[in-house]
Structures are given as C-alpha cells and as structure tokens.
Tab-separated table of C-alpha atoms in Angstrom:
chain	number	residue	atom	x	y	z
S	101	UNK	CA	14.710	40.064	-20.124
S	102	UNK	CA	16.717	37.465	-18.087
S	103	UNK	CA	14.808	34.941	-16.135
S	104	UNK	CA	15.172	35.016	-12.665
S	105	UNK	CA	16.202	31.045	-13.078
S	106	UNK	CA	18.690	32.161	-15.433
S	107	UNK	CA	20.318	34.617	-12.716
S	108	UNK	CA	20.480	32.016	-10.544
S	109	UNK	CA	22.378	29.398	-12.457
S	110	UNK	CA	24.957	32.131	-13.324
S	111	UNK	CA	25.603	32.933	-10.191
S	112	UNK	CA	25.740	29.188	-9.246
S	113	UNK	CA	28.347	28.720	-11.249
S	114	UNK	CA	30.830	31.060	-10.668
S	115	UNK	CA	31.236	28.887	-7.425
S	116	UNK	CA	30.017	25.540	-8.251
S	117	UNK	CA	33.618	23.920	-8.885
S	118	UNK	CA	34.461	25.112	-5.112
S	119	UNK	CA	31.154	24.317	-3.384
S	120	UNK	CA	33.011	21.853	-0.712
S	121	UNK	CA	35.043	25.389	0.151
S	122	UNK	CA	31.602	27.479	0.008
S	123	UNK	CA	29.860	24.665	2.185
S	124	UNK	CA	32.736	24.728	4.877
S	125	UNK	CA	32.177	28.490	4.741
S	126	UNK	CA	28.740	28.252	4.939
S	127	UNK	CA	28.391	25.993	8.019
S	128	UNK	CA	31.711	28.189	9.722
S	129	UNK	CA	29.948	31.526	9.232
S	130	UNK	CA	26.107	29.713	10.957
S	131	UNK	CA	27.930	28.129	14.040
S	132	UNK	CA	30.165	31.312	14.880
S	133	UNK	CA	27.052	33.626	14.893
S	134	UNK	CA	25.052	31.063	16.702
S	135	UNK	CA	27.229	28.483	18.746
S	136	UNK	CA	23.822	27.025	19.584
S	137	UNK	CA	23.160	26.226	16.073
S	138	UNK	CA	25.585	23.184	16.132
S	139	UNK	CA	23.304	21.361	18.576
S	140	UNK	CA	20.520	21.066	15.601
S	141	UNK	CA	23.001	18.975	13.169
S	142	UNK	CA	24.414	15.698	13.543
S	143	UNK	CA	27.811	14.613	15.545
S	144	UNK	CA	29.432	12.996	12.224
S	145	UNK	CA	28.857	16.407	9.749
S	146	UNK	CA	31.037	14.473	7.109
S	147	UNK	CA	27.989	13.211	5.227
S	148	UNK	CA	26.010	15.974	6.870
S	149	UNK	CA	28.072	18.800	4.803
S	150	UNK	CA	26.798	19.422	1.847
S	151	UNK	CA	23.412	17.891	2.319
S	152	UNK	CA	21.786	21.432	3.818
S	153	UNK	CA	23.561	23.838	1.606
S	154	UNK	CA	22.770	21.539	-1.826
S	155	UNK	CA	18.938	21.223	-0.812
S	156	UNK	CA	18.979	24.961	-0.349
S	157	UNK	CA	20.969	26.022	-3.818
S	158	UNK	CA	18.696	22.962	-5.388
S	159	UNK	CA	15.629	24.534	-3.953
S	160	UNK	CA	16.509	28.195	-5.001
S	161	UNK	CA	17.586	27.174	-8.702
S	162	UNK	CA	14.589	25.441	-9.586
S	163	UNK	CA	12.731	28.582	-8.516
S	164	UNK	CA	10.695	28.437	-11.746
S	165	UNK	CA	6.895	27.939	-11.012
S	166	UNK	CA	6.318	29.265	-7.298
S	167	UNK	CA	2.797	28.385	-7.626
S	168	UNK	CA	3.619	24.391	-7.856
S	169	UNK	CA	6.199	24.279	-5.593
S	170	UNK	CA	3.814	26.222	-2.825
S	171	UNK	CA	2.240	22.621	-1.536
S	172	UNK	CA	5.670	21.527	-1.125
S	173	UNK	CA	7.515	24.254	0.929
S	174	UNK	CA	4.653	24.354	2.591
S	175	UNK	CA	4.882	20.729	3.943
S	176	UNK	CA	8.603	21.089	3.977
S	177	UNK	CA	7.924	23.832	6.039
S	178	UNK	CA	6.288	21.257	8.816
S	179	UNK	CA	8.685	18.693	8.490
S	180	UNK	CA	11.518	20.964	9.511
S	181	UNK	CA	9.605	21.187	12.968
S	182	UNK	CA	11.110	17.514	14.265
S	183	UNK	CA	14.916	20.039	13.470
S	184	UNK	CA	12.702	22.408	15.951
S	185	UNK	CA	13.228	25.315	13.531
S	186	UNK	CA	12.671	28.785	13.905
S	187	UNK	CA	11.731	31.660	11.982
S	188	UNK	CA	15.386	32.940	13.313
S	189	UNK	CA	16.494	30.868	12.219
S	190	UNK	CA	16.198	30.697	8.479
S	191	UNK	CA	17.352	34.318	9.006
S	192	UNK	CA	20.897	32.843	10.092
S	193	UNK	CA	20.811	30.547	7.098
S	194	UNK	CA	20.346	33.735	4.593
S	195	UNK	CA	22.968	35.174	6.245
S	196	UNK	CA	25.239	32.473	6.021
S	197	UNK	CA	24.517	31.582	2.950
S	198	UNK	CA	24.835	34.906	1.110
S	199	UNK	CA	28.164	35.069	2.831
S	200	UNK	CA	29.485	32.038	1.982
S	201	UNK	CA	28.587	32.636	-2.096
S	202	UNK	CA	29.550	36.342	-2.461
S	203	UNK	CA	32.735	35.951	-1.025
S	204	UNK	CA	33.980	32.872	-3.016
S	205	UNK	CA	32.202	34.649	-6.353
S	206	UNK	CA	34.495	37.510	-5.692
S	207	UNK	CA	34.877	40.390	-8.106
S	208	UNK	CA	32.040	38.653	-9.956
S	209	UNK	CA	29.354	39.028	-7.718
S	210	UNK	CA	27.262	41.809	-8.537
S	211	UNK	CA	23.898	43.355	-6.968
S	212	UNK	CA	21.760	41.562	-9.454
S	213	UNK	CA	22.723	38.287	-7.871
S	214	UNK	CA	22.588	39.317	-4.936
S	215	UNK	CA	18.788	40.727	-5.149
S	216	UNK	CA	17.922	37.422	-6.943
S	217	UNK	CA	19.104	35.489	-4.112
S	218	UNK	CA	17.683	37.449	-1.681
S	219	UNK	CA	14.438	37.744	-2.878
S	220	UNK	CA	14.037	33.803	-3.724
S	221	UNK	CA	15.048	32.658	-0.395
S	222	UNK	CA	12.338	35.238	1.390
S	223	UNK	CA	9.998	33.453	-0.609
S	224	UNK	CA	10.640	30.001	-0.036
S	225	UNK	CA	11.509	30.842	3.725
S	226	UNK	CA	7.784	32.945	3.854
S	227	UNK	CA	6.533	29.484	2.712
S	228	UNK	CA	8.310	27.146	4.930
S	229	UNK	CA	7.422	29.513	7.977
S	230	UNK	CA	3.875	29.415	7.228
S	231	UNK	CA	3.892	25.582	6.541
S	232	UNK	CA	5.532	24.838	10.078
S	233	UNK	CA	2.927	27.648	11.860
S	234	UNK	CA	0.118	26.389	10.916
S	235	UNK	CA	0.636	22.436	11.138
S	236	UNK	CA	-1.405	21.258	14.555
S	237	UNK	CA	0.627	17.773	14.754
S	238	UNK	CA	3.487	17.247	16.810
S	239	UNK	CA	6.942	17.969	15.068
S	240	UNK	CA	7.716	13.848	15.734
S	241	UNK	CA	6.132	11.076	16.711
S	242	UNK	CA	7.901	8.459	19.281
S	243	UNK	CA	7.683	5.415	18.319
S	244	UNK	CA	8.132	1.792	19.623
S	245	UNK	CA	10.049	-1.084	17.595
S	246	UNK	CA	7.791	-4.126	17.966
S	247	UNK	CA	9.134	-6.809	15.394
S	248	UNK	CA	12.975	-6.935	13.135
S	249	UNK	CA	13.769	-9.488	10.780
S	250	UNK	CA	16.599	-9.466	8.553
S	251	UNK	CA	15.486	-10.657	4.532
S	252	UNK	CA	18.833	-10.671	2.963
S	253	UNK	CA	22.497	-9.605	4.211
S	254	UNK	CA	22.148	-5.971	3.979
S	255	UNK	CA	18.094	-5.776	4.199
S	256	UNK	CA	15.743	-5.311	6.947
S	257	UNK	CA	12.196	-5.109	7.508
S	258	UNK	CA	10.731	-3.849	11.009
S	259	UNK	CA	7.418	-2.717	12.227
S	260	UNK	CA	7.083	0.131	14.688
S	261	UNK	CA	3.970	1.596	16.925
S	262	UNK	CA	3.772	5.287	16.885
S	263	UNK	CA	2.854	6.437	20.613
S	264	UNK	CA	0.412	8.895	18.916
S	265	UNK	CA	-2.136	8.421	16.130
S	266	UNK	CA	-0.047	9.456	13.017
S	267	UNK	CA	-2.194	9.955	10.231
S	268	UNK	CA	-1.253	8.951	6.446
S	269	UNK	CA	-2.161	7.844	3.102
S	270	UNK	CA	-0.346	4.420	1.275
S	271	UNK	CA	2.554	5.326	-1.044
S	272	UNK	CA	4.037	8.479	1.663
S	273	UNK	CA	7.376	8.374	3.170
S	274	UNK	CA	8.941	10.024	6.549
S	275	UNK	CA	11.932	10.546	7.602
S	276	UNK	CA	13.399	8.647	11.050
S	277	UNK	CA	15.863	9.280	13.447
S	278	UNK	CA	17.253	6.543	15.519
S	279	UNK	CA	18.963	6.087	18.861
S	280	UNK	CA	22.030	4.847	16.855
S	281	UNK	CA	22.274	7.958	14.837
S	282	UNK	CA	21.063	10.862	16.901
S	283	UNK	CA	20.561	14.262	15.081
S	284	UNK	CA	20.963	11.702	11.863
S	285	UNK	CA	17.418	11.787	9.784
S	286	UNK	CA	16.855	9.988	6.476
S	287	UNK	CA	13.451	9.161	4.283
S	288	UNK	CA	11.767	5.604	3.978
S	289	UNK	CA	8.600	5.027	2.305
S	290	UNK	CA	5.982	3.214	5.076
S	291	UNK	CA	4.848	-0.322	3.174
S	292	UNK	CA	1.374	-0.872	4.394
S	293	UNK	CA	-1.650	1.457	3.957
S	294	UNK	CA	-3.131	2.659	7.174
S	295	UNK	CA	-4.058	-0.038	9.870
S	296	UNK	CA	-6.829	-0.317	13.085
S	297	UNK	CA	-3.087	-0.753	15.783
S	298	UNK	CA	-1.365	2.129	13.906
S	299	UNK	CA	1.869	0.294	13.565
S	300	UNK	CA	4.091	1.048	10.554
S	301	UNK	CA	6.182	-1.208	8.139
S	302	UNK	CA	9.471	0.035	6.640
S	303	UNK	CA	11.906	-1.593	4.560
S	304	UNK	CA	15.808	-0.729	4.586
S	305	UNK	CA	18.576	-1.799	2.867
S	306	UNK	CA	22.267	-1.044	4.717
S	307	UNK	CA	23.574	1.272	1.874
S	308	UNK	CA	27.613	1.074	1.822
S	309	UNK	CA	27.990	5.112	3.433
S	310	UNK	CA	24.589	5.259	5.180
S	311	UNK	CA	25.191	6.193	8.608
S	312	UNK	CA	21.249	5.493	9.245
S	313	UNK	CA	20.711	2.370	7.099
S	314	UNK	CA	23.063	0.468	8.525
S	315	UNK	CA	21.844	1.437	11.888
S	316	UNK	CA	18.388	0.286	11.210
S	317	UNK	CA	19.288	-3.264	9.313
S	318	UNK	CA	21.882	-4.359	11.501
S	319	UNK	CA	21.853	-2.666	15.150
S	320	UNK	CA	18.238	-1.788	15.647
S	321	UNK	CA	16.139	-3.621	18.306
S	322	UNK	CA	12.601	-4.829	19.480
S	323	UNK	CA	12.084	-2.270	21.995
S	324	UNK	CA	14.629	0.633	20.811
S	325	UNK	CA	12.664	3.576	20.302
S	326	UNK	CA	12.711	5.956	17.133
S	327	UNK	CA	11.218	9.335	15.874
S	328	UNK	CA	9.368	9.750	13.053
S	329	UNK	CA	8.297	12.795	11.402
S	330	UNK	CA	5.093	13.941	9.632
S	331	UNK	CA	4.620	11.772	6.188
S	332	UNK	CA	5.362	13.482	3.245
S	333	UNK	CA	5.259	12.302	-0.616
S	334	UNK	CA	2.117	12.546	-3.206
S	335	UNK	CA	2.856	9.024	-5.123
S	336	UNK	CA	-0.892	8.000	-3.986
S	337	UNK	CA	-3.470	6.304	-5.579
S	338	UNK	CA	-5.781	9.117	-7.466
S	339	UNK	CA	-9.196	8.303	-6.603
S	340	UNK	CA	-10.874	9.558	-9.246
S	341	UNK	CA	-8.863	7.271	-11.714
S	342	UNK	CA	-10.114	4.343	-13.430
S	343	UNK	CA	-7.427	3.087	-15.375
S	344	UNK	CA	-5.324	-0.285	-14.919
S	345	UNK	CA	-2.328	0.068	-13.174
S	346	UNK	CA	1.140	-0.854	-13.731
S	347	UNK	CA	3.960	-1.104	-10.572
S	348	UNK	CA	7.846	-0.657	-11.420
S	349	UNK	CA	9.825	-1.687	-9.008
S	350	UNK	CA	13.163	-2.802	-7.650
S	351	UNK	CA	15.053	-3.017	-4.045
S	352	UNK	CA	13.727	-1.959	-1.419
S	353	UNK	CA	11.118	0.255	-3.768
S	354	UNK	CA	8.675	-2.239	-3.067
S	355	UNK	CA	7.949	-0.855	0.458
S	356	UNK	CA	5.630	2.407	-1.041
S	357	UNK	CA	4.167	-0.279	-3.782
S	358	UNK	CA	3.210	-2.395	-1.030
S	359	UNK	CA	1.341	-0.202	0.520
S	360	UNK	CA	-0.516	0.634	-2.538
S	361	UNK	CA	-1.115	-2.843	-2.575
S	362	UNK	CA	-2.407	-2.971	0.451
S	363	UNK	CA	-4.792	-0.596	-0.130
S	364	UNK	CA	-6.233	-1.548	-2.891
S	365	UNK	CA	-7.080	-5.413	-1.494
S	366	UNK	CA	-9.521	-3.757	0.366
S	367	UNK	CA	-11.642	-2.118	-2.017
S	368	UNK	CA	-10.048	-2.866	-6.100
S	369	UNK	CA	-13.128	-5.026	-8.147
S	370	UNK	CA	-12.334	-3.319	-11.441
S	371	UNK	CA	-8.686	-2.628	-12.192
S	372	UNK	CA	-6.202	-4.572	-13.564
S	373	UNK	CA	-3.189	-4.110	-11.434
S	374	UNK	CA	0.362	-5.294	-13.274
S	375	UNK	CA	3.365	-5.257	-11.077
S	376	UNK	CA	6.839	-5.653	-12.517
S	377	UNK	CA	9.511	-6.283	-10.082
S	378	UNK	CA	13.051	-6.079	-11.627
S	379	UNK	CA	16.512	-7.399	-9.398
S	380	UNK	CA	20.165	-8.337	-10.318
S	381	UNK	CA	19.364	-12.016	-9.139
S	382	UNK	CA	16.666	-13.935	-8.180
S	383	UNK	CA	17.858	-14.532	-4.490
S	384	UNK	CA	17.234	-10.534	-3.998
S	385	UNK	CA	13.313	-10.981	-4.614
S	386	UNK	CA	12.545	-10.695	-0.362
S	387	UNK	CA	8.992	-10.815	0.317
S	388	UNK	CA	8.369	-13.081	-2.797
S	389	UNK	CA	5.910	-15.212	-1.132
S	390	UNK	CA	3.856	-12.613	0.584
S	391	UNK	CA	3.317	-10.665	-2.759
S	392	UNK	CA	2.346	-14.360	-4.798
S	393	UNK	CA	-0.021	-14.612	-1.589
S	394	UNK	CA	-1.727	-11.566	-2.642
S	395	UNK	CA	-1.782	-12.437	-6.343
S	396	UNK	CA	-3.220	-15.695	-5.426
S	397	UNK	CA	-6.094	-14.224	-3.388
S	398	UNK	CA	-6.431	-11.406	-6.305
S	399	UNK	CA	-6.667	-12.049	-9.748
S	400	UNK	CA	-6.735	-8.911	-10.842
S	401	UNK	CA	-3.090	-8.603	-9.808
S	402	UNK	CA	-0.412	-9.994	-12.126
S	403	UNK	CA	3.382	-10.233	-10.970
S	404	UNK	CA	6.480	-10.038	-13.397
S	405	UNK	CA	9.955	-10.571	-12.544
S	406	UNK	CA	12.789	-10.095	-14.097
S	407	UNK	CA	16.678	-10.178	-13.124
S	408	UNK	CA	19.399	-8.273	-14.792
S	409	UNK	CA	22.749	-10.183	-13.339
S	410	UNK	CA	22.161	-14.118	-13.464
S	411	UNK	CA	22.818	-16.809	-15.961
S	412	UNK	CA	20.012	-19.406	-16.481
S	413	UNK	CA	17.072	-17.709	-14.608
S	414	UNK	CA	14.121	-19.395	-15.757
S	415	UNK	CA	12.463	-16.395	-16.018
S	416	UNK	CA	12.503	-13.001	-17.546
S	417	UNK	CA	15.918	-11.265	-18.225
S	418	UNK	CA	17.167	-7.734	-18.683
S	419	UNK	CA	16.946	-4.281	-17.280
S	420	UNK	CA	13.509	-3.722	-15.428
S	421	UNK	CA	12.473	-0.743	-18.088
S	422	UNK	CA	13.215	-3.288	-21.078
S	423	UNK	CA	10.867	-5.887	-19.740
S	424	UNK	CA	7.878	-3.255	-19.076
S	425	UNK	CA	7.799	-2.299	-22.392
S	426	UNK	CA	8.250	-5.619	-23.755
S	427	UNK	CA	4.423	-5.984	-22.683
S	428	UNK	CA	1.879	-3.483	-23.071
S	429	UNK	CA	0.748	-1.404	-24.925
S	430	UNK	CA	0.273	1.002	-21.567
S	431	UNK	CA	-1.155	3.811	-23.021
S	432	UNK	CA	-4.440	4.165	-21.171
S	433	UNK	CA	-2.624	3.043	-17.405
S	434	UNK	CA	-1.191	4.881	-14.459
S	435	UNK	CA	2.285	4.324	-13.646
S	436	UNK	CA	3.713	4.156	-10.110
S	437	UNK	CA	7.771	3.793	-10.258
S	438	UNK	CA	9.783	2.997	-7.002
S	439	UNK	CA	14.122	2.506	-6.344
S	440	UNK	CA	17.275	3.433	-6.620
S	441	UNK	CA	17.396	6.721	-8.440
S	442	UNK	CA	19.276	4.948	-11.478
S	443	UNK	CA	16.229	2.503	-12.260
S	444	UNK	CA	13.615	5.063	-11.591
S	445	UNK	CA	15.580	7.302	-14.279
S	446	UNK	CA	16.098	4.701	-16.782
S	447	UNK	CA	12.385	3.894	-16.464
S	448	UNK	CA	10.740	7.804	-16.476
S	449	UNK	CA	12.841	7.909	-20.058
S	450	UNK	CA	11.612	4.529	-21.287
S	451	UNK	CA	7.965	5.532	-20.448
S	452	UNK	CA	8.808	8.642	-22.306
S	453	UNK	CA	10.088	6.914	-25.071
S	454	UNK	CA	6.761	5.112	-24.994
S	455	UNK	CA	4.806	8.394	-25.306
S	456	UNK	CA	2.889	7.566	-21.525
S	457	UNK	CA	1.718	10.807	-20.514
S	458	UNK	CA	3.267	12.649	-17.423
S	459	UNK	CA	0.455	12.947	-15.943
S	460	UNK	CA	-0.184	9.569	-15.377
S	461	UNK	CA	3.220	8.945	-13.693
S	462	UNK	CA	3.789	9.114	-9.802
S	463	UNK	CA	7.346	8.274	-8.680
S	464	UNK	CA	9.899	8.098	-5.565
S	465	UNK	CA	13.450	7.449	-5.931
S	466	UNK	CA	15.479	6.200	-2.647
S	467	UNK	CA	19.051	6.505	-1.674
S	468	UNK	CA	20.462	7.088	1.904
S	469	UNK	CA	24.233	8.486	0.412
C-alpha cells in the first residue's frame, strides 16, 4: 500500500518546477477571499513569497511520524499567536492552498491527492489550533533596547528588557519583529541563560538579503522598541546527562552556545566542557575575550579555534568538522552544533561518519534569506 508520504511527494512534484506560479496563486486566491488577510503579511512580500507556502508543503511532506512532530505543531501552534491567527483562518489557507496545487497539477490531479492533502493539513491545523488555545502567555512580548554595539562590519550584539516576565531555558530561540521591518519576523537564538533583570542577549549578523538583519545590526537603537515572541527550540542541556560535552560552532552560532555556557558556570563541577569555534579568519572570532574569561575562571572548559580562509594563523587550520574530529575520540559526549546551515550540515555528517549516536546530538542552524 502507498504511504501517505509517498502521495504527497507525487503530488508535490507534478508542480514543484512551477512553485513561484503556484505561490503567486496561492497568496492571489487568500487576499481576494479575505482582503483583510493582507494586513497579517509584510509590506515587501518579495522575500515574504514563498516563505508561507514552502513551510506549509515542507510541513505536510514530512508528515511521517505525527506522534513526534505533535510537541512541535503544538508550540508552532502558539507562536503563530504574535501573526494573531485564527482558527478561520487556517481554513482560508486550505482553501487557498488546495486551489493553488490542483489547478497547476491539472489533468493529473486526482482524488487521492486531494484526500491526502486534505486530511494532513486538518491534522496539523487540529494541532496548531490547540497549541495557540491553550497557551496562557501573551502572543508577544514588548520589549525595550537597552545597550547596541557593533563587533565586526556586518555583526551586532544588543541586549533588550522584555516589559513582561518571559520565561525560557538557555539554548531557545524567538523570533523578533522590529520597528524597521514591521510585519517582518525572523528567529535568533537568545545568548545568555535566564537572568534576575530579565533582559535578553542576541547576536545578528547583517545577512546580504535580510530585510531584518540588517535592520537590527545597522539601524537599531537604545530605546527602539521590538516584539518578541514565545521561545521556541529544544537544543537544551539534558539534565539527566552526565557526559562531557563538546560545542561546534561558527558565526553568530555562538549566541545559543553561550547561553549554554552561561548556564552551566553556575552549577558544572563534573563535566568536561570542549568548545570548538571554527571562522574563515581570525579577525571574525567577536567575543574572543569574554569566552577566554570564562575558560580562565573554569577549567573544566577548553576552547579550540580554528580558521578555514587565512594564511599563517598560528593556530589550527581547516574546516570546523575536520578539526573536531582531529581530537577525540567523542564517543561517550553530547554534541551541541550551532551556524550557518552549511557548517551545521557538514558537521551532523562528520559526527556520523564518526559513529556519535543521534541521540546525543542537539542542533540549530541560522540563516535570515
């Protein structure tokens, strides 16, 4: 019997090559059967376009374990409260989005697709709904800019005070709208572990088409005001482990990784904590003295850097994956991996390679295309 995955991806891709046309179609058919609609996307819907439709198709085809993903739509569910979503309106979407795929699959479609469709999207929708309902916080928190400083030409790292207790663990991320930007939300990990004032660290780095980044690194203010939506993200510290630890890291990546940090200088006596840090040259390590701070003060922590794109470092060379398993052996550690999606890949199939257990791996990759 064909899996319901498998029905899915067929249908995908009788449309896939023409999903700009499908996504125009898509967002057409939503904003003529609700003009009001419009008001919950952003002014520039250029980078905007695809982004709703691809999460949705993304969501839908990797429809293979509903039990797993339940957590997820669930909080999913609550962090499309700061779009004020309602259950309407994922009723819209379906509509939309049907529409938009059975009339570019043509003569193809058939009602096997369109029951599979159908019937995943209820679910996921079900689970989004019931997320949102029964989440007690606000859908954003306001939130006060209280200190900018620029650590590089296209980075930035600010500290905000959320007008309302917003509760967290190290290692989550939320997503922020900014004055700049309105409508405009993107994901940054937090870099500190909870504190007593409740003010929040983030680290951005101007991406070349990020409407947001560059917003945040280059125009953004002591003073300006931002929202900031419930934390989401399970790269945590697992409480009941007592294995050593090993960090990956490069970019800004190291905001999530210093909050893990962070956390554990308050309470770590027993594990060995081994963070490797890898850049293109050594001018992009930001932060560097802060972190040798901590190593000083901690023992237990070791740092390693390494840069990928510069003749005569002193130090180690090569891709950040390379040097990891250079050391080792890291068979009985937990990994955390943090950056660009590239790096994080390269290193999730070196740790493979290295036959490190799934389970022991927590990672985030960031972009802001």
């Amino acid at each position: 019997m064909t899996s319901l995955s498998s029905i899915l991806k067929e249908s995908w891709a009788l449309v896939e090559e023409r999903q700009d046309r499908v996504a125009s179609h898509f967002y057409a058919r939503m904003f003529l059967s609700d003009p009001q609609l419009r008001d919950l996307f952003p002014v520039q819907m250029d980078v905007q376009r695809g982004r709703l439709l691809g999460a949705i198709v993304s969501a839908i085809q990797t429809f293979d374990s509903p039990e797993e993903s339940d957590s997820y739509l669930r909080a999913l569910g609550r962090d499309h409260r700061k779009f004020h979503v309602t259950p309407e309106h994922y009723t819209q979407v379906k509509a939309a989005l049907l529409d938009a795929i059975r009339t570019y699959a043509g003569e193809h479609w058939n009602a096997l697709y369109e029951q599979a469709w159908n019937d995943v999207y209820d679910h996921i929708a079900a689970k989004m709904i019931a997320g949102a309902a029964a989440d007690t916080n606000p859908p954003y928190w306001h939130a006060e800019v209280v200190n900018h400083e620029r650590r590089g030409a296209d980075i930035a790292v600010f500290t905000c005070r959320p007008l309302q207790p917003l509760t967290f663990r190290a290692g989550q991320y939320v997503s922020i709208e900014c004055g700049y930007q309105p409508r405009l939300w993107r994901t940054y990990s937090i870099a500190n572990a909870p504190r007593a004032d409740g003010t929040l660290e983030f680290h951005v780095r101007a991406a070349g088409g990020g409407w947001v980044s560059s917003a945040l690194v280059r125009r953004l203010r002591v003073g300006d005001m931002l929202r900031i939506a419930a934390p989401m993200g399970s790269m945590t510290l697992d409480p009941q482990s007592r294995r050593d630890i090993v960090f990956v890291t490069g970019g800004t990546g190291l905001a999530p990784i210093k909050a893990l940090l962070d956390e554990l200088t308050r309470y770590n006596r027993t594990r060995w904590i081994h963070l490797f840090r890898g850049e293109r040259q050594r001018d992009d390590f930001y932060d560097r003295h802060h972190l040798d701070e901590i190593a000083e003060k901690f023992p237990w922590l070791t740092i390693v850097r390494s840069v990928s794109d510069e003749q005569g470092y002193g130090g180690q060379c090569g891709a950040i994956p390379d040097v990891v398993s250079r050391h080792g052996p890291w068979r009985d550690h937990d990994f955390y991996v943090a950056g660009s999606a590239s790096m994080v890949n390269a290193t999730l199939r070196r740790l493979t390679e290295m036959q490190i257990p799934s389970t022991r791996i927590k990672y985030d990759a960031f972009t802001d295309a």
